[in-house]
Short mmCIF file of C-alpha atoms in Angstrom, two decimals:
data_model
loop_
_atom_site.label_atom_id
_atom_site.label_comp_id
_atom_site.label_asym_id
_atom_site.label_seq_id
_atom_site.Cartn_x
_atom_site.Cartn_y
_atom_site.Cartn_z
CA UNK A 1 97.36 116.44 128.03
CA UNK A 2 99.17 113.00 128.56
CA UNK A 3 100.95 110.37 126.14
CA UNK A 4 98.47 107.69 125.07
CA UNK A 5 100.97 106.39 122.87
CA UNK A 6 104.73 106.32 122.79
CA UNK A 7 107.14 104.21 120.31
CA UNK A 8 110.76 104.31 118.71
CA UNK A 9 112.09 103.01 115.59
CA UNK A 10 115.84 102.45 114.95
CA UNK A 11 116.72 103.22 111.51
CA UNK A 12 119.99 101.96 109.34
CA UNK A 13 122.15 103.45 107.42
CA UNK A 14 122.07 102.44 103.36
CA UNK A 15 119.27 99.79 104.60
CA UNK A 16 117.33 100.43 101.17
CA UNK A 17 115.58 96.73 101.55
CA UNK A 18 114.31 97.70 105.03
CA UNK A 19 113.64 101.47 104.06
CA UNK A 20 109.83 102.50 104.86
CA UNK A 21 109.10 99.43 107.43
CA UNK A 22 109.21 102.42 110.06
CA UNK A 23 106.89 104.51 108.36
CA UNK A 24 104.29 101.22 107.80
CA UNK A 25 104.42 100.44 111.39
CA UNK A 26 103.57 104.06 112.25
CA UNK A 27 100.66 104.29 109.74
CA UNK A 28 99.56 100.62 111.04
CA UNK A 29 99.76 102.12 114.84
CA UNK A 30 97.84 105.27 114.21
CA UNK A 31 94.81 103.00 112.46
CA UNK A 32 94.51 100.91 114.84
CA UNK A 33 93.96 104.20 117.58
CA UNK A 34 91.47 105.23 115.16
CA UNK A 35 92.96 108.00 113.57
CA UNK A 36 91.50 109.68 110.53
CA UNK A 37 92.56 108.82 107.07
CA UNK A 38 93.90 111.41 105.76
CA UNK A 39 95.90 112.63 108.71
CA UNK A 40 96.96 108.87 108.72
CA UNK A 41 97.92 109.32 105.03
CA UNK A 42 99.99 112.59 105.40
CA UNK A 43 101.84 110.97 108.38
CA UNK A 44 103.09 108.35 106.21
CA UNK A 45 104.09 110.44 103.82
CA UNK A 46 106.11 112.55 106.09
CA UNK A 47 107.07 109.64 107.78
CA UNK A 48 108.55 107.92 104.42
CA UNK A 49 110.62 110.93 103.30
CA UNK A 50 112.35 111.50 107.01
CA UNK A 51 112.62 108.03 107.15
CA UNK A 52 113.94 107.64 103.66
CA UNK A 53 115.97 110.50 104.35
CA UNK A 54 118.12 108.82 107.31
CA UNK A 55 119.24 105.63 105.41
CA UNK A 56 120.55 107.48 102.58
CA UNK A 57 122.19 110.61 103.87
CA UNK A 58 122.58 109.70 107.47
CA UNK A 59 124.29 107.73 109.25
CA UNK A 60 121.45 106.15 110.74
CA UNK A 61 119.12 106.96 113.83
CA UNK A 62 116.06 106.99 115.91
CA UNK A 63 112.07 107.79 114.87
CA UNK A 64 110.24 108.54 117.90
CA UNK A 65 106.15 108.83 118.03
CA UNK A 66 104.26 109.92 120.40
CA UNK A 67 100.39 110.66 120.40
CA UNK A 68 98.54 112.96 123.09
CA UNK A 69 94.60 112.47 124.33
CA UNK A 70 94.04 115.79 123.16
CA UNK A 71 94.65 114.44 119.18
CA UNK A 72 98.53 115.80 118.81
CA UNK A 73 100.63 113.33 117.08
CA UNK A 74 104.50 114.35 117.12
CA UNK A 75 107.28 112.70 115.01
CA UNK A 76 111.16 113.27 115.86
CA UNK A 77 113.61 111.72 113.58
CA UNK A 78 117.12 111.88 114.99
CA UNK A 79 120.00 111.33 112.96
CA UNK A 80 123.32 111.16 114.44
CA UNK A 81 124.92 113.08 111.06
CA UNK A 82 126.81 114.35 109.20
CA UNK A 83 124.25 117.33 108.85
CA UNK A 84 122.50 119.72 106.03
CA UNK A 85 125.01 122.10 105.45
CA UNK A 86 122.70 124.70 103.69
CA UNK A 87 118.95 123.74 105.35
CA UNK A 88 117.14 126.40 102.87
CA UNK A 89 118.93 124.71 99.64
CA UNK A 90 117.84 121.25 101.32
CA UNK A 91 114.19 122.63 101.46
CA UNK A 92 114.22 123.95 97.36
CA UNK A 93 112.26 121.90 95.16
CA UNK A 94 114.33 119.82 92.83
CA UNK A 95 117.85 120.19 94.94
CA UNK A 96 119.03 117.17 96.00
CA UNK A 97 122.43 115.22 96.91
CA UNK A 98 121.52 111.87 96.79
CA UNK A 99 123.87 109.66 95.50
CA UNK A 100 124.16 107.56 92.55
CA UNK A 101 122.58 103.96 94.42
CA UNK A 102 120.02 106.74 95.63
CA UNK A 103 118.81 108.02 92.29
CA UNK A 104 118.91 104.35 90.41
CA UNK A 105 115.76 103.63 92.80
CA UNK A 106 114.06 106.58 92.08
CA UNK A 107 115.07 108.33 95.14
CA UNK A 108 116.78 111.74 94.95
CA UNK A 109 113.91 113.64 93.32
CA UNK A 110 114.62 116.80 95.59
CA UNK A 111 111.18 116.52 96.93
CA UNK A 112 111.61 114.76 100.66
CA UNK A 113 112.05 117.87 102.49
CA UNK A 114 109.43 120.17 100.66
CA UNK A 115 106.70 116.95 100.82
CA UNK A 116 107.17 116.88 104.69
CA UNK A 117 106.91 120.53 105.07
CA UNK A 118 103.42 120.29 102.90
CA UNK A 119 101.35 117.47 104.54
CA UNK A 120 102.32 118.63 108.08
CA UNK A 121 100.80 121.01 110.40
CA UNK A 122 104.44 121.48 112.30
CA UNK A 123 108.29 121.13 110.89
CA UNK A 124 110.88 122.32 112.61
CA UNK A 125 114.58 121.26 111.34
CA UNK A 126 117.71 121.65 112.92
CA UNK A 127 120.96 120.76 111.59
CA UNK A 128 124.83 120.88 112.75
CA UNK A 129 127.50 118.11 112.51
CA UNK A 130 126.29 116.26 115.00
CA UNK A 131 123.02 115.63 113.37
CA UNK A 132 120.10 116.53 112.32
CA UNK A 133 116.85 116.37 114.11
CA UNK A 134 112.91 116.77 112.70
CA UNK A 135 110.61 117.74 114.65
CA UNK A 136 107.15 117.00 113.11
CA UNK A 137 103.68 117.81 114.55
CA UNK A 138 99.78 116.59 112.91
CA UNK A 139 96.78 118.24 114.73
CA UNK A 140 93.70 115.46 114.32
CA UNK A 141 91.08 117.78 115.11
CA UNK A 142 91.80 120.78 113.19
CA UNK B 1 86.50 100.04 87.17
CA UNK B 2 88.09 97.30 89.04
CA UNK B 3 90.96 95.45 88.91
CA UNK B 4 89.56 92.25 87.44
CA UNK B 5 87.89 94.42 85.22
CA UNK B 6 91.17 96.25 83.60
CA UNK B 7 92.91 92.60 83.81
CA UNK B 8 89.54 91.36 81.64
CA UNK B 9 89.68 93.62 79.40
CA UNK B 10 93.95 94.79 78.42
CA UNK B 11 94.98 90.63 78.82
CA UNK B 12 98.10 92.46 80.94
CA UNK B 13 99.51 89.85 83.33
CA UNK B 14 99.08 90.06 86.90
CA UNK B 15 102.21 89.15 88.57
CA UNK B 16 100.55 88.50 91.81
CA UNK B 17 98.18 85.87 90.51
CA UNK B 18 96.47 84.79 94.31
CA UNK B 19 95.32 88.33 95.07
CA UNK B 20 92.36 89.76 95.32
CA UNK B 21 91.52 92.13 92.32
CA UNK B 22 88.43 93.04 93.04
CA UNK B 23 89.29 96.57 94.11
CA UNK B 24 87.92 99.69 92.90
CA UNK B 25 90.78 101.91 90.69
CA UNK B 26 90.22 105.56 91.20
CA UNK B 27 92.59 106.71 88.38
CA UNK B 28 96.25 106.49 87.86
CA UNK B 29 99.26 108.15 88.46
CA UNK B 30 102.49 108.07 86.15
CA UNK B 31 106.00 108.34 87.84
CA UNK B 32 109.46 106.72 88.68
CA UNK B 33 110.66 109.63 91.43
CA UNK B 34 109.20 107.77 94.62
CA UNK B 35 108.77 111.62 96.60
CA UNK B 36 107.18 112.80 93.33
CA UNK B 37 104.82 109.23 93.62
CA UNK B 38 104.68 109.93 97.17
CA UNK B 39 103.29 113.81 97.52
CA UNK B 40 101.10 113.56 94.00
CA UNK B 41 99.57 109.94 94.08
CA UNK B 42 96.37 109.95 95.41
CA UNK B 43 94.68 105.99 97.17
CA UNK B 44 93.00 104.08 95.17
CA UNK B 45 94.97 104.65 91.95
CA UNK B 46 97.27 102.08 90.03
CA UNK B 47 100.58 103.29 89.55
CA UNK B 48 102.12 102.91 86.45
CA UNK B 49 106.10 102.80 86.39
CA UNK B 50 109.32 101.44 85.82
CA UNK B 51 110.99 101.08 89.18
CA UNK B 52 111.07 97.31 90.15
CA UNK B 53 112.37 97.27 93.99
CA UNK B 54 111.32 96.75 97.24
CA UNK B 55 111.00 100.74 97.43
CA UNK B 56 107.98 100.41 95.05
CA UNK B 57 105.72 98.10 97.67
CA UNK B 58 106.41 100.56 100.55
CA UNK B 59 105.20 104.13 98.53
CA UNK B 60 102.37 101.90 96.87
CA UNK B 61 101.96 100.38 100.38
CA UNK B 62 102.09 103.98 102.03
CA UNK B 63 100.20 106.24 99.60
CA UNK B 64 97.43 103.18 99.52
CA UNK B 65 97.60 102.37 95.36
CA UNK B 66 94.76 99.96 94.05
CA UNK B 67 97.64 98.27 92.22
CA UNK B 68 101.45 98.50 91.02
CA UNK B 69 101.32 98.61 87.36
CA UNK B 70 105.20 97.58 86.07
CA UNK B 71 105.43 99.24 82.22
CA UNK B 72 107.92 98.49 79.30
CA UNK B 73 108.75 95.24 80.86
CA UNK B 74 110.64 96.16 83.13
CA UNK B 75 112.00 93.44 85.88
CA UNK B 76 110.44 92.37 88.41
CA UNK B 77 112.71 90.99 91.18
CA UNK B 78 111.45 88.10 92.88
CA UNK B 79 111.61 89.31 96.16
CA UNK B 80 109.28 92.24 94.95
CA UNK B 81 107.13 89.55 94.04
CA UNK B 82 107.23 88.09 97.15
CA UNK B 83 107.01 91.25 99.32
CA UNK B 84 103.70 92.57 97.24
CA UNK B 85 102.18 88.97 98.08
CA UNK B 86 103.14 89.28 102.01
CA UNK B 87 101.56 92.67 101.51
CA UNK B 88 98.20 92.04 99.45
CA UNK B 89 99.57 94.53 97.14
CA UNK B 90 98.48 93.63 93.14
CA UNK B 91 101.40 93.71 90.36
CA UNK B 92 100.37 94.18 87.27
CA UNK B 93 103.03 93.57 83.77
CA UNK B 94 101.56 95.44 80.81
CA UNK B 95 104.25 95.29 78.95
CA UNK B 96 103.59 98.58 77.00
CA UNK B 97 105.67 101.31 77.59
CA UNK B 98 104.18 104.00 80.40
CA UNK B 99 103.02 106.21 77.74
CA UNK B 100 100.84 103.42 75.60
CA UNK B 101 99.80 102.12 79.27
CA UNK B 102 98.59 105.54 80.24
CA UNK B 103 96.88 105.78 77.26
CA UNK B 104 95.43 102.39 77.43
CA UNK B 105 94.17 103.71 80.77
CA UNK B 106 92.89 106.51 79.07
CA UNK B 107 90.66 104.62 76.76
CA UNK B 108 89.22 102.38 79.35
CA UNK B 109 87.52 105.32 80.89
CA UNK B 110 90.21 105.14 84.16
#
């Protein structure tokens, strides 16, 4: 197994204008490798909500991508905080602690987390002060 | 159905007039929660809601909607405008709220 394809995205904190250009460029990337559609598609919706995620309750941080030759395409979104306090009430349909700006835009429906966890083969979540960090996996030929 | 077609025959305003609307709609999908758009919209649908923002062109963008349908005339920024262009993403004004759009919808056999 080797990396075919490696990339990282910076993401900002409150940047609600620039919020999802991450995400495109990763669906963009993984079409022009050729991978399926629908894999493609539940990538970006992963993608979006981690993504999403970061500029409203982080305080910003770093997407990485990488693809394998053997089809494995892995997503880490590092945030450098201020953490989920409770991850299992973070990961309960309908709970959510966006703020106000947040939920004006349609945002803060409760349904990032439990999305991601769906339309992905993979989700790992960790969580302390520090930061939090997603580990997502998509398996193309299963 | 395509878009031309639903433009023909509701007389709702496209706020992207240059664009293509040629493409096929597959149905439609009713929402302002972008993660609720995001994990129930299906491609090739229009989306019918309220939410005028930037946010709007990246889900549509993402989840790969025939068309962003903007309901109870609701504003449309300019910059949307602009972004949806830069993106060959269609905005559609019906000017109905999302209920008589849906239905609208409904009737046309969407």
């Amino acid at each position: 197994m080797s990396v075919i394809l490696h990339k990282e995205f910076e993401v900002i904190k409150d940047d609600y204008i620039g919020a999802g250009r991450a995400s495109s460029e990763i669906k963009s990337i993984l079409g022009s490798v050729g991978i399926p559609p629908k894999i493609m598609r539940n990538v970006a919706v992963a993608s979006y909500e981690a993504e999403i995620n970061m500029v409203i309750h982080a305080t910003g941080g770093i997407i990485t991508l990488d693809v394998t030759d053997d089809g494995v395409i892995k997503l880490v979104f590092h945030d450098n905080g201020p953490g989920i306090p409770d991850i299992k009430k973070a990961l309960t349909p309908g709970f959510s602690t966006a703020n106000e700006k947040a939920r004006s835009l349609g945002f803060g429906a409760g349904m990032g987390l439990p999305n991601i966890r769906r339309v992905t083969d993979e989700f790992d979540i960790q969580s302390s002060e520090d930061g939090t960090i997603i580990n997502l996996t998509f398996y193309v030929n299963e | 159905m395509t878009l031309k077609e639903l433009l023909d025959q509701t007389g709702w305003k496209l706020a992207t007039p240059n664009l293509d609307t040629s493409k096929e709609i597959s149905g439609a999908y009713c929402g302002d929660l972008l993660s609720w758009v995001m994990g129930n919209g299906d491609s090739n649908q229009v989306w019918i809601t309220v939410q005028g923002h930037l946010n709007v062109i990246a889900v549509a963008l993402l989840r790969e909607f025939s068309a962003v349908i903007i309901a109870d005339n609701a504003a449309i920024p300019e910059e949307m405008i602009e972004k949806a262009n830069e993106e060959n993403l269609v905005l559609i004004e019906s000017g109905l709220p999302s209920y008589e759009t849906a239905k609208k919808l409904v009737e046309l056999g969407v």
